[in-house]
Coordinates of C-alpha atoms and ligand atoms in Angstrom, one line a residue:
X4 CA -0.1 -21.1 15.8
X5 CA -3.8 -20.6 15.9
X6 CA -6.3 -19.8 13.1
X7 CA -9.1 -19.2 15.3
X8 CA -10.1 -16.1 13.8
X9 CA -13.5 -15.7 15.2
X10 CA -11.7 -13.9 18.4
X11 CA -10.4 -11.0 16.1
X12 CA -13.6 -11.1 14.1
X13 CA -14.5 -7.3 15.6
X14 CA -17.8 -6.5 14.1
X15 CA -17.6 -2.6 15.7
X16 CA -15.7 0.6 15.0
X17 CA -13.0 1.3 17.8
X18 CA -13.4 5.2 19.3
X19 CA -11.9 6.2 22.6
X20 CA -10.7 2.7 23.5
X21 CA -14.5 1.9 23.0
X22 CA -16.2 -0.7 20.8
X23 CA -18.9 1.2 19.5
X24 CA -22.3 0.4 16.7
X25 CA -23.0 3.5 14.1
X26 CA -24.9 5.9 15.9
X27 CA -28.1 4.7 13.5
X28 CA -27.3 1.3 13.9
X29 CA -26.6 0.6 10.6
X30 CA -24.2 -1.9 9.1
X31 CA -22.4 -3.1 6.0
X32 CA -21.7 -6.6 5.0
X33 CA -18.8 -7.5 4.1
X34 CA -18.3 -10.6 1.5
X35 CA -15.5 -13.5 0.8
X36 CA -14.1 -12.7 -2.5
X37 CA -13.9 -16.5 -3.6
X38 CA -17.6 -17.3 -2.9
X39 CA -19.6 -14.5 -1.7
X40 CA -20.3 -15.7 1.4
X41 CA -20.8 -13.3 4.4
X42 CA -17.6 -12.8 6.2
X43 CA -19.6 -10.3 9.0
X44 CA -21.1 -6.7 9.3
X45 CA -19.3 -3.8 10.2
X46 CA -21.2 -0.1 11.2
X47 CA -22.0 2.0 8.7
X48 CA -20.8 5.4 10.4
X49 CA -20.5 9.1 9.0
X50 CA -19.3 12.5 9.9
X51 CA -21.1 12.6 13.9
X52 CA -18.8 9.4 14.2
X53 CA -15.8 10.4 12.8
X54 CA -15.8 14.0 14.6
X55 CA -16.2 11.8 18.3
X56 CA -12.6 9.9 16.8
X57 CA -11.3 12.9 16.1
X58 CA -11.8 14.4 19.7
X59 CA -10.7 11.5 21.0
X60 CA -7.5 11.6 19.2
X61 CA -7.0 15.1 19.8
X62 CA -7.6 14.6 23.9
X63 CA -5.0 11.7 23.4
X64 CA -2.5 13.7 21.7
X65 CA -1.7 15.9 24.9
X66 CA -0.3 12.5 26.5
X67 CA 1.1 10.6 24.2
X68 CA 2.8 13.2 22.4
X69 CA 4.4 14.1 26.0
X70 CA 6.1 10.1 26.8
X71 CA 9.5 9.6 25.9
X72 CA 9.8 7.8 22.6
X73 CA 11.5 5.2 24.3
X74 CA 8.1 4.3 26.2
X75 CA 6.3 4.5 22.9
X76 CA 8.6 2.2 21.6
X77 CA 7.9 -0.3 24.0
X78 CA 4.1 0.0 23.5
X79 CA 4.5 -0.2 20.0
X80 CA 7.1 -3.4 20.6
X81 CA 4.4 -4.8 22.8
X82 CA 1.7 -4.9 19.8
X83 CA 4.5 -6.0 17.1
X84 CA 4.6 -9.2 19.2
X85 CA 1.2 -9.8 19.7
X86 CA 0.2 -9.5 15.9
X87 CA 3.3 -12.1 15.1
X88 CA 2.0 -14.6 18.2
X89 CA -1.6 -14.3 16.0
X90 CA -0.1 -14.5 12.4
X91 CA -1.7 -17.6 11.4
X92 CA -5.2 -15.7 13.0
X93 CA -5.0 -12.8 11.1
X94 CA -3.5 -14.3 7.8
X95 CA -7.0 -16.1 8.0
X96 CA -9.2 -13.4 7.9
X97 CA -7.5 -11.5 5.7
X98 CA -7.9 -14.1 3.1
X99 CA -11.5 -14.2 3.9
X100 CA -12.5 -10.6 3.6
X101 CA -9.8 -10.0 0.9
X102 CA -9.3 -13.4 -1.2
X103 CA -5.2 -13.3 -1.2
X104 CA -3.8 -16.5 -1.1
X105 CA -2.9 -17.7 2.9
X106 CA 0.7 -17.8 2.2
X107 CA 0.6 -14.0 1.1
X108 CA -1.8 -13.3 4.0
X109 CA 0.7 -14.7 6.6
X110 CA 3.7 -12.3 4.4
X111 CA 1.6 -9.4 4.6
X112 CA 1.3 -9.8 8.4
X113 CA 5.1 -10.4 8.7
X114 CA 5.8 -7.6 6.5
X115 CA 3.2 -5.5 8.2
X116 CA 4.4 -6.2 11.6
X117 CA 8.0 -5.4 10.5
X118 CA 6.9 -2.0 10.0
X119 CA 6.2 -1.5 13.6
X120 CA 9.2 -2.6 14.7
X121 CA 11.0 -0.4 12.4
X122 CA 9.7 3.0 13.3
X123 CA 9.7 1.9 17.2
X124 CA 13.6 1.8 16.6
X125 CA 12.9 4.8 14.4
X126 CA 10.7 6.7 16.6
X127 CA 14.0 7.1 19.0
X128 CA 16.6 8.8 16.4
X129 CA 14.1 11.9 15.5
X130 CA 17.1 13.9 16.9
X131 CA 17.0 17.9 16.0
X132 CA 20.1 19.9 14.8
X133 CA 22.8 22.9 16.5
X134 CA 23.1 25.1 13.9
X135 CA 26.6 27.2 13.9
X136 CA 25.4 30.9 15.3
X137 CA 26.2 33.8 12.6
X138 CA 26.1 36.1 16.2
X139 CA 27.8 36.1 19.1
X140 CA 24.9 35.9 21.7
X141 CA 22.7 33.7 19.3
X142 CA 22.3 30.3 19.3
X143 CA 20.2 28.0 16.8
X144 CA 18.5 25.2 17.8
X145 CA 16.5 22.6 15.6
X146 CA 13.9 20.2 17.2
X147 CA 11.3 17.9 15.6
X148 CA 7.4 17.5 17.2
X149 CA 4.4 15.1 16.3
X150 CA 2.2 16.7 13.9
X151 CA -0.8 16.4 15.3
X152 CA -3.9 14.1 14.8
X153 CA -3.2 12.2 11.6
X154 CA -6.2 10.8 9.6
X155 CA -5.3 7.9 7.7
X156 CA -7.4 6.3 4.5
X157 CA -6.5 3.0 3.2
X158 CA -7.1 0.3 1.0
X159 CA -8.2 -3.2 0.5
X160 CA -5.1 -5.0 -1.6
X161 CA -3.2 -4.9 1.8
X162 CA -5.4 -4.2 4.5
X163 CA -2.8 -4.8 7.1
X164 CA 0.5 -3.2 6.2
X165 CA -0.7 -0.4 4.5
X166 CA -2.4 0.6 8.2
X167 CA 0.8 -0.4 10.1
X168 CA 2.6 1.9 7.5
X169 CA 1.1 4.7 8.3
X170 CA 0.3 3.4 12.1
X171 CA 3.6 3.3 12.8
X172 CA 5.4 5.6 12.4
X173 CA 2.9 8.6 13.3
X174 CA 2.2 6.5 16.8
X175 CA 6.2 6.5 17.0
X176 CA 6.5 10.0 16.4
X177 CA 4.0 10.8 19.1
X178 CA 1.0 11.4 16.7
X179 CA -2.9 10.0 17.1
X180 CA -4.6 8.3 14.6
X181 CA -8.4 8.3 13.2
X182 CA -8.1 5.5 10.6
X183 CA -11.0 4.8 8.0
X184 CA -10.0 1.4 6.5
X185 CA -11.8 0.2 3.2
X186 CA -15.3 -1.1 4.3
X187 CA -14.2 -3.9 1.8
X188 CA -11.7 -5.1 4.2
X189 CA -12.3 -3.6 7.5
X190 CA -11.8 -7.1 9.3
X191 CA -7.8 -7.0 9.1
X192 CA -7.8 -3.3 10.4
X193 CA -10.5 -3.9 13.5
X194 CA -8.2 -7.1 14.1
X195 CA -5.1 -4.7 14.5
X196 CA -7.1 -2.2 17.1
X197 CA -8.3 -5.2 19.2
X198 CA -4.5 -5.9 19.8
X199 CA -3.1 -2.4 20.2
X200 CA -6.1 -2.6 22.9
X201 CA -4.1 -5.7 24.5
X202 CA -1.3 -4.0 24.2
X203 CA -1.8 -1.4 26.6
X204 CA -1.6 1.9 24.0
X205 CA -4.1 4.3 25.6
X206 CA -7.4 5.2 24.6
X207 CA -7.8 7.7 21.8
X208 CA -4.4 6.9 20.6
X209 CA -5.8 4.5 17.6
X210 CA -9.5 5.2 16.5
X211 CA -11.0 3.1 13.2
X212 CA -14.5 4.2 11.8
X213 CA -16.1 3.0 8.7
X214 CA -18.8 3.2 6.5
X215 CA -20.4 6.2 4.0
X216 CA -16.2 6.6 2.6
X217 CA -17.2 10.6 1.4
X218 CA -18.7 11.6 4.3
X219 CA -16.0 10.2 6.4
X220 CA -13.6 11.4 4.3
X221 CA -15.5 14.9 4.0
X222 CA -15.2 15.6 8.0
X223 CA -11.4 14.0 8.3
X224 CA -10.4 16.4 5.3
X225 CA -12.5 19.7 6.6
X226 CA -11.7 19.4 10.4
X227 CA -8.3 21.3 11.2
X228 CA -7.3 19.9 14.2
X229 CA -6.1 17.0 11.8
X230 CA -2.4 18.1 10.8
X231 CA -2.1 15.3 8.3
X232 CA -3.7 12.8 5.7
X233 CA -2.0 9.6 5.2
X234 CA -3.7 7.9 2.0
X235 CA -3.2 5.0 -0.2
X236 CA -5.3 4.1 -2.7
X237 CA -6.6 5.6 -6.7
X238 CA -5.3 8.8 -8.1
X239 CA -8.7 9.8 -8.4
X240 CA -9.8 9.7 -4.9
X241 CA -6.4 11.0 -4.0
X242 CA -6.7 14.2 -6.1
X243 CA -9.8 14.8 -4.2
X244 CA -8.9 14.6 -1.0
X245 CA -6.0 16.8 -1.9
X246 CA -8.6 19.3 -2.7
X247 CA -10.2 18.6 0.1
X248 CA -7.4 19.0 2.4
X249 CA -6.5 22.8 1.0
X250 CA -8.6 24.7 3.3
X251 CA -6.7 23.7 6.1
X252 CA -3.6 23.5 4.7
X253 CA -3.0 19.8 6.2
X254 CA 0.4 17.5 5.6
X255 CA -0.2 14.9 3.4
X256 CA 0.8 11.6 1.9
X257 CA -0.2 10.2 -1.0
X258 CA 0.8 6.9 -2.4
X259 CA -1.6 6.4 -5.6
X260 CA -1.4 4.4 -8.5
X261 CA 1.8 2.7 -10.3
X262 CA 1.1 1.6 -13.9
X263 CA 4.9 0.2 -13.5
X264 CA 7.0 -0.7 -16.3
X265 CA 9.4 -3.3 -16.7
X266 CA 12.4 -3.4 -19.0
X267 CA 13.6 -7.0 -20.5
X268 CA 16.9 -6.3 -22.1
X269 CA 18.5 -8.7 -24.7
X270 CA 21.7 -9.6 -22.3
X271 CA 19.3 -10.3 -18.7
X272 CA 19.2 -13.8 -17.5
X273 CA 16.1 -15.4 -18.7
X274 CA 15.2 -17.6 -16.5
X275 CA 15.3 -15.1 -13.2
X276 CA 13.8 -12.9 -15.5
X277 CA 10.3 -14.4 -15.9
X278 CA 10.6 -15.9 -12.4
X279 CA 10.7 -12.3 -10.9
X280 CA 8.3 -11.2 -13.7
X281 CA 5.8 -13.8 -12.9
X282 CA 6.1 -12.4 -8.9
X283 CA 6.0 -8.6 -10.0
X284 CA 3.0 -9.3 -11.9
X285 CA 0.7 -12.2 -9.7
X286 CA 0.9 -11.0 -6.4
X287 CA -2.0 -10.7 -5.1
X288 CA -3.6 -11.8 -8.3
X289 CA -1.8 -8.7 -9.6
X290 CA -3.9 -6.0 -7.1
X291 CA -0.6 -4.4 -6.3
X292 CA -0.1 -0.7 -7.2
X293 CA 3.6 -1.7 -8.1
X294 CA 2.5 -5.1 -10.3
X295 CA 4.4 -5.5 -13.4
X296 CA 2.0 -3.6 -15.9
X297 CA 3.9 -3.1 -19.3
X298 CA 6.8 -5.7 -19.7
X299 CA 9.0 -4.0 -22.1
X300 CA 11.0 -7.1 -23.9
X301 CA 14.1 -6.3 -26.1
X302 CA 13.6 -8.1 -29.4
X303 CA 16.5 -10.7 -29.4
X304 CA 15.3 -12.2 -26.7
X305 CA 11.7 -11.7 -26.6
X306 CA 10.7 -15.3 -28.4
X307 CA 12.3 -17.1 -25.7
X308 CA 10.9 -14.8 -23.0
X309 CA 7.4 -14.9 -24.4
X310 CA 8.0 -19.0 -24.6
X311 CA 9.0 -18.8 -20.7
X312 CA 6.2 -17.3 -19.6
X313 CA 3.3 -18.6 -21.6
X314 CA 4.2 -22.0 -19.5
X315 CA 5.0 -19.9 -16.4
X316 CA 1.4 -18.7 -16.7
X317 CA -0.4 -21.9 -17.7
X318 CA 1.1 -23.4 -14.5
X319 CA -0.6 -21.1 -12.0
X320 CA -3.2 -23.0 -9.7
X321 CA -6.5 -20.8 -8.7
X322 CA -8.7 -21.3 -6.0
X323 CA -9.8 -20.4 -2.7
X324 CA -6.8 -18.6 -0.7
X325 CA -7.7 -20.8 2.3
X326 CA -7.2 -24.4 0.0
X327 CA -5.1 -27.2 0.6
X328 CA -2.5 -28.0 -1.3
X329 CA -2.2 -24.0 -2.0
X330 CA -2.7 -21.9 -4.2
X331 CA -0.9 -19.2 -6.4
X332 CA -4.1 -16.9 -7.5
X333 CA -7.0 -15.7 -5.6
X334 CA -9.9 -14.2 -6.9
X335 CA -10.0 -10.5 -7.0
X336 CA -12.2 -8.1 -5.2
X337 CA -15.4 -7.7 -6.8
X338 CA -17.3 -8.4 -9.9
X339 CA -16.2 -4.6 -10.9
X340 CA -12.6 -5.3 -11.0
X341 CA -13.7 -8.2 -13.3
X342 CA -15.7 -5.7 -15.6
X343 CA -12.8 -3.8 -15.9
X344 CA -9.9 -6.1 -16.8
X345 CA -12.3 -7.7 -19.6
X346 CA -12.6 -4.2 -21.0
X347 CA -9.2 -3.7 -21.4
X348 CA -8.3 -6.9 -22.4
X349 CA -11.1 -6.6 -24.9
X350 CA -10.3 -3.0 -26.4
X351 CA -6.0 -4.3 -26.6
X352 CA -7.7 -7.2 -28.6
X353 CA -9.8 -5.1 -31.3
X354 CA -6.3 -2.9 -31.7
X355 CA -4.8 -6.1 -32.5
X356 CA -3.1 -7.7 -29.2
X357 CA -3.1 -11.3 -29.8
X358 CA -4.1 -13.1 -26.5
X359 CA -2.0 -16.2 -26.2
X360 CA -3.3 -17.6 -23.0
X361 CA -6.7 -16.7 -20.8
X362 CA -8.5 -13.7 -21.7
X363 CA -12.2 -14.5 -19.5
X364 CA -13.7 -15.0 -16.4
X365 CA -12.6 -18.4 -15.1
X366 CA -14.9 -21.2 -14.8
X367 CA -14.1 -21.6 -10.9
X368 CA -16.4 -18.7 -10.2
X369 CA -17.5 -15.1 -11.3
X370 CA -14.7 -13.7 -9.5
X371 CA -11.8 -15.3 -11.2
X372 CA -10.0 -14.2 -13.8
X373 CA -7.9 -16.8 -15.8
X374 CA -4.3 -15.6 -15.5
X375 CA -3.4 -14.1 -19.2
X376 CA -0.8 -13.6 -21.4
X377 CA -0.7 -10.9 -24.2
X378 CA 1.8 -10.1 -27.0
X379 CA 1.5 -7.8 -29.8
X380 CA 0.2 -5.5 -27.5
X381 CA 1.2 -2.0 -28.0
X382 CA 1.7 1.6 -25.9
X383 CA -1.4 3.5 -27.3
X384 CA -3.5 0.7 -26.1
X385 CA -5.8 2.1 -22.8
X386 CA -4.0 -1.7 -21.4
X387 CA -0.8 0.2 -21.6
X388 CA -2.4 3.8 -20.1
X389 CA -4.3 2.5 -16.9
X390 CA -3.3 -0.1 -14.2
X391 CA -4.6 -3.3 -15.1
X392 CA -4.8 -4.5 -11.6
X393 CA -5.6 -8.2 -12.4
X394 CA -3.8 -10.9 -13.6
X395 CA -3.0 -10.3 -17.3
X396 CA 1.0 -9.9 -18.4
X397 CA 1.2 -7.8 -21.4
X398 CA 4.0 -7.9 -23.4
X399 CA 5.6 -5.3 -25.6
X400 CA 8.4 -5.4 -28.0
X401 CA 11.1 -3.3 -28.0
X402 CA 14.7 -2.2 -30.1
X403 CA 16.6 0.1 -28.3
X404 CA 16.9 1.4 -24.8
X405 CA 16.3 4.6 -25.5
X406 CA 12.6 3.4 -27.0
X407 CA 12.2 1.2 -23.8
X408 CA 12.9 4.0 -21.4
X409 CA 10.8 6.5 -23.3
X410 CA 7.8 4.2 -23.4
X411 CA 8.4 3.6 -19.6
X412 CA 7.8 7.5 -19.1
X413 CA 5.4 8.2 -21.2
X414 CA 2.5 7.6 -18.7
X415 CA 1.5 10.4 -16.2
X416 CA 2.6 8.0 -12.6
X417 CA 5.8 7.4 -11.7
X418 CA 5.6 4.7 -8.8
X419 CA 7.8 1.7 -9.5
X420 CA 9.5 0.3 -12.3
X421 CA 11.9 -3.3 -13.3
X422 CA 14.5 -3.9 -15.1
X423 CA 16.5 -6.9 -16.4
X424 CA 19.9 -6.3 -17.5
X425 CA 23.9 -8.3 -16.8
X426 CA 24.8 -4.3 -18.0
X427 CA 26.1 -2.5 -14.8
X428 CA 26.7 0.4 -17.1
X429 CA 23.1 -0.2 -18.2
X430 CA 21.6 -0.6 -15.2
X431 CA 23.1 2.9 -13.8
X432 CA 21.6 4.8 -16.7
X433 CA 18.1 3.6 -16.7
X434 CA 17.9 3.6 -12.8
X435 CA 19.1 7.2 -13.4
X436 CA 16.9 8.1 -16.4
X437 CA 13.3 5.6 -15.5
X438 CA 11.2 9.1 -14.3
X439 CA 10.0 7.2 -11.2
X440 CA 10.2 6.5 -7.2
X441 CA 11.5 3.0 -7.2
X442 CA 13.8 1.1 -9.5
X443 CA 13.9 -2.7 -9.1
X444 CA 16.9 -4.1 -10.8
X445 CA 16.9 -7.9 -11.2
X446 CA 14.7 -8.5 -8.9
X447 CA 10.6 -8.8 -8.6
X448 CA 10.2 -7.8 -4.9
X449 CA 11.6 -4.9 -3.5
X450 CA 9.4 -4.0 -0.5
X451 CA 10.6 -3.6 3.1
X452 CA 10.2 -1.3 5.9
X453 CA 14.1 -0.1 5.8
X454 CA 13.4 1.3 2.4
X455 CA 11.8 4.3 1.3
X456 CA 8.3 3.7 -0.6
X457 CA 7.0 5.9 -2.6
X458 CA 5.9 8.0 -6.2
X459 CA 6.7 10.7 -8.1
X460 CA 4.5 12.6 -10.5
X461 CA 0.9 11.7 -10.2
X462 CA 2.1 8.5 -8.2
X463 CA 2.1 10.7 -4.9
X464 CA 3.6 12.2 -2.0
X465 CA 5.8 11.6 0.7
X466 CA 7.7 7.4 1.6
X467 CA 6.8 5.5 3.7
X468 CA 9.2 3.3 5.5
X469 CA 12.8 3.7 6.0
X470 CA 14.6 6.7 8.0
X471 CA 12.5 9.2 5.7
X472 CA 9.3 7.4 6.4
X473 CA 9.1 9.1 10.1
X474 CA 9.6 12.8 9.1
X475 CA 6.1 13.0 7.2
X476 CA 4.9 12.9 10.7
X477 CA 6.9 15.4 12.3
X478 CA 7.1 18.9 11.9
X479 CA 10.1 21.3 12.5
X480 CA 10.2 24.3 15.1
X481 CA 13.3 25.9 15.0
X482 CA 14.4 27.8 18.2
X483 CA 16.5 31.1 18.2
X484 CA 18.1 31.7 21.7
X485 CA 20.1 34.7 23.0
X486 CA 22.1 33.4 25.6
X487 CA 22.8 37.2 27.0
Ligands
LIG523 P1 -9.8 1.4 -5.0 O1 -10.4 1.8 -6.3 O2 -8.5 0.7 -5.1 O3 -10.7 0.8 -4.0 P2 -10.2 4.0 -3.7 O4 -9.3 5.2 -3.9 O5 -11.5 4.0 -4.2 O6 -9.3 2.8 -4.4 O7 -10.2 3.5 -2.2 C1 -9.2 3.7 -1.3 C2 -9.7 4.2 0.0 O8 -10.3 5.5 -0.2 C3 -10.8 3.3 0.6 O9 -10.7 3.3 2.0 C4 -12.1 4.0 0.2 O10 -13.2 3.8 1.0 C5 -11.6 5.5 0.3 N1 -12.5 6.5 -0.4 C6 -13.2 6.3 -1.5 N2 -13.8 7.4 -1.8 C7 -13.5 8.3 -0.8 C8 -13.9 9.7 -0.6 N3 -14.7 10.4 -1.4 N4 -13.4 10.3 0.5 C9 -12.6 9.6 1.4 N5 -12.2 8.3 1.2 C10 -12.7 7.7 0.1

């Protein structure tokens, strides 16, 4: 395996199956998280850009939409194995532009690549339906098209698999693509073109722009030969650009913010408890819309469990993702995230939380955050309300389960929640009652591409992944015949 990275270091859009500079020339830098060093430039293109992209797609469509799925397949196949040859390539400057530790860089590939092998299996079972005729000479037939050109926003936390999420399954469905990756991480996303461009898939197909994010967004939103918006990223941005997408009345899916609880209940087994905890919540130094963000701990056995992970916490190692020996915590994005996370940890702090580990910036540089424990923290606290997306635990005490799953509700997302129980008769009526897309019993890491992904309430729109992943890309024409 090489880490030569410099060969996917692409410092141009892609358009048309061309490499292309912003039609003012203009570029953005992008920095290394862990010491602000310059990582590259990429262009700094607008709507003239994006509308060339979106021709292109829209010439491609006629095409590709017309091969077999099975030939899509193998194109797709094709470019699953070239991303997995380069893993150790692309792992490296992902952690470059995006900080994650190597070892979660080299996941996210393997997890991002498994995507595409998924929905080239997938793409070939988008079989229609016969539907029994209520008359004699009529028959009923049910088949299933691409939608269209699919725009696709995304963001920085995984700059590989949420692309190849969304990639996937529209290119297996017979749809084209104009991507706008997060001009934070565009590196990962560029990388990706550069080897669906080895891997034969025609020009037009996949087209990435970057740069001014609104007007982008503006012209991908207004045009209406795009069918579809595929976004992942804040509820903010994602209200907008459901706004946005009204006047043409576009398809779309949304996969915004998580704010997910977990449950801790009395009879769970402690020690797999904070283990999977202590995942749910540091991944990616906890930049993960489904991070652990309110850990809801039943009282008799929230002494021991607030023992287990204070030392849990103090043992995580920070550093540069690239280090050797590894480490378990990155730095996070920018200085802003920074800004943030002290302001919450600050305001739970006045209200009375008691911070029993961390609570600053870390000495190793002004993008670190000293992973942090907090107890006595409690639900009216804006820690509780908003997603903390850093690497602060926040625990919560809690009597009954009725309490736990009310508090777990009482926040306007719905993405994914946790719980910790031996109950099986528990565990089948908070799966039932927790008021959101995912439920993660025992277990800290739920994520694949078999499964469905996905929010309910403000947390989104549409799965991704899994058999259902595919049909947000298709449409349904049904066809009446009269066979007289
Ligand atoms: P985060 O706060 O996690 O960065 P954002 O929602 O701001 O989340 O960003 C997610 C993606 O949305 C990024 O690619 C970003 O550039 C893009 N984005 C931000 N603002 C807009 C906008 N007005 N129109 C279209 N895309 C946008």
């Amino acid at each position: 395996m090489t880490r030569d990275y410099q060969t996917f270091l692409k410092q141009q859009a892609y358009i048309d199956g061309q490499w292309c500079l912003a039609d003012n020339a203009q570029v953005l830098p992008v920095y290394n998280p862990f010491d602000q060093s310059l990582v590259g430039h990429v262009p700094n293109m607008g709507g003239s850009e994006t509308t060339r992209a979106i021709d292109a797609a829209a010439a491609a469509l006629v095409s590709w939409s017309k091969l077999t799925a099975l030939v899509r397949a193998d194109y797709l196949l094709k470019w699953h194995d070239l991303i997995l040859t380069n893993k150790a390539a692309l792992a490296t400057l992902m952690t470059l532009e995006q900080g994650k530790p190597l070892a979660e860089a080299v996941g996210e590939i393997e997890f991002g690549a498994s995507f595409i092998r998924w929905f080239a299996e997938e793409g070939r079972r988008t079989g229609g339906d016969i539907i029994p005729t209520e008359k004699d000479n009529l028959r009923y037939l049910v088949i299933k098209q691409p939608i269209g050109v699919v725009a696709a926003i995304t963001p920085w936390n995984f700059p590989t698999a949420m692309l190849t999420r969304k990639c996937a399954p529209a290119l297996a469905a017979g749809c084209t693509m104009v991507i706008k990756p997060s001009e934070l991480t565009p590196f990962s996303a560029l990388a990706l073109a550069a080897l669906a461009e080895q891997a034969g898939i025609p020009k037009g197909v996949l087209n990435i722009v970057m740069g001014d994010a609104k007007a982008i967004g503006d012209v991908l939103c207004g045009d209406a030969r795009v069918r579809k918006l595929t976004f992942t990223g804040s509820t903010n941005i994602g209200k907008l650009l459901y706004r946005q997408c009204a006047g043409t009345v576009k398809k779309l899916s949304l996969e915004l913010g998580g704010n997910a609880p977990v449950l801790v209940f009395d009879d769970a087994d402690l020690d797999k408890a904070v283990a999977q905890v202590m995942a749910a919540k540091f991944r990616n130094s906890g930049q993960t819309c489904v991070c652990a963000n309110r850990i809801f701990v039943q009282t008799g056995i929230y002494d021991r469990f607030v023992a287990a992970m204070t030392v849990a916490v103090q043992n995580l190692s920070l550093g540069n993702g690239l280090s050797v020996p590894p480490v378990l915590i990155g730095p996070l994005i920018n200085e802003a995230a920074i800004t943030k996370i002290q302001a919450l940890v600050d305001q739970a702090v006045s209200k009375g939380a008691t911070v029993v580990y961390g609570g600053h910036v870390d000495p190793l540089g002004r993008q670190f955050y000293t992973p942090t424990l907090i107890v006595n923290a409690d639900v009216s606290m804006d820690i509780a309300q908003d997603e903390i997306f850093g690497p602060v635990a926040v625990i919560y005490r809690f009597e009954t389960e009725a309490q736990a799953i009310t508090w777990a509700n009482s926040v306007p997302v719905g993405l994914a929640a946790y719980c910790f129980t031996a109950n099986i008769g528990r565990t089948w009526r908070v799966s039932e009652q927790l008021a959101f897309g995912i439920v993660s019993v025992n277990t800290g890491l739920f994520s694949n591409a078999t499964t469905p992904f996905g929010g309910v309430k403000e947390s989104g729109l549409g799965r991704e992944g899994s058999k259902y992943g595919i049909e947000d890309y298709l449409d349904i024409k049904y066809i009446c015949l009269d066979i007289n």
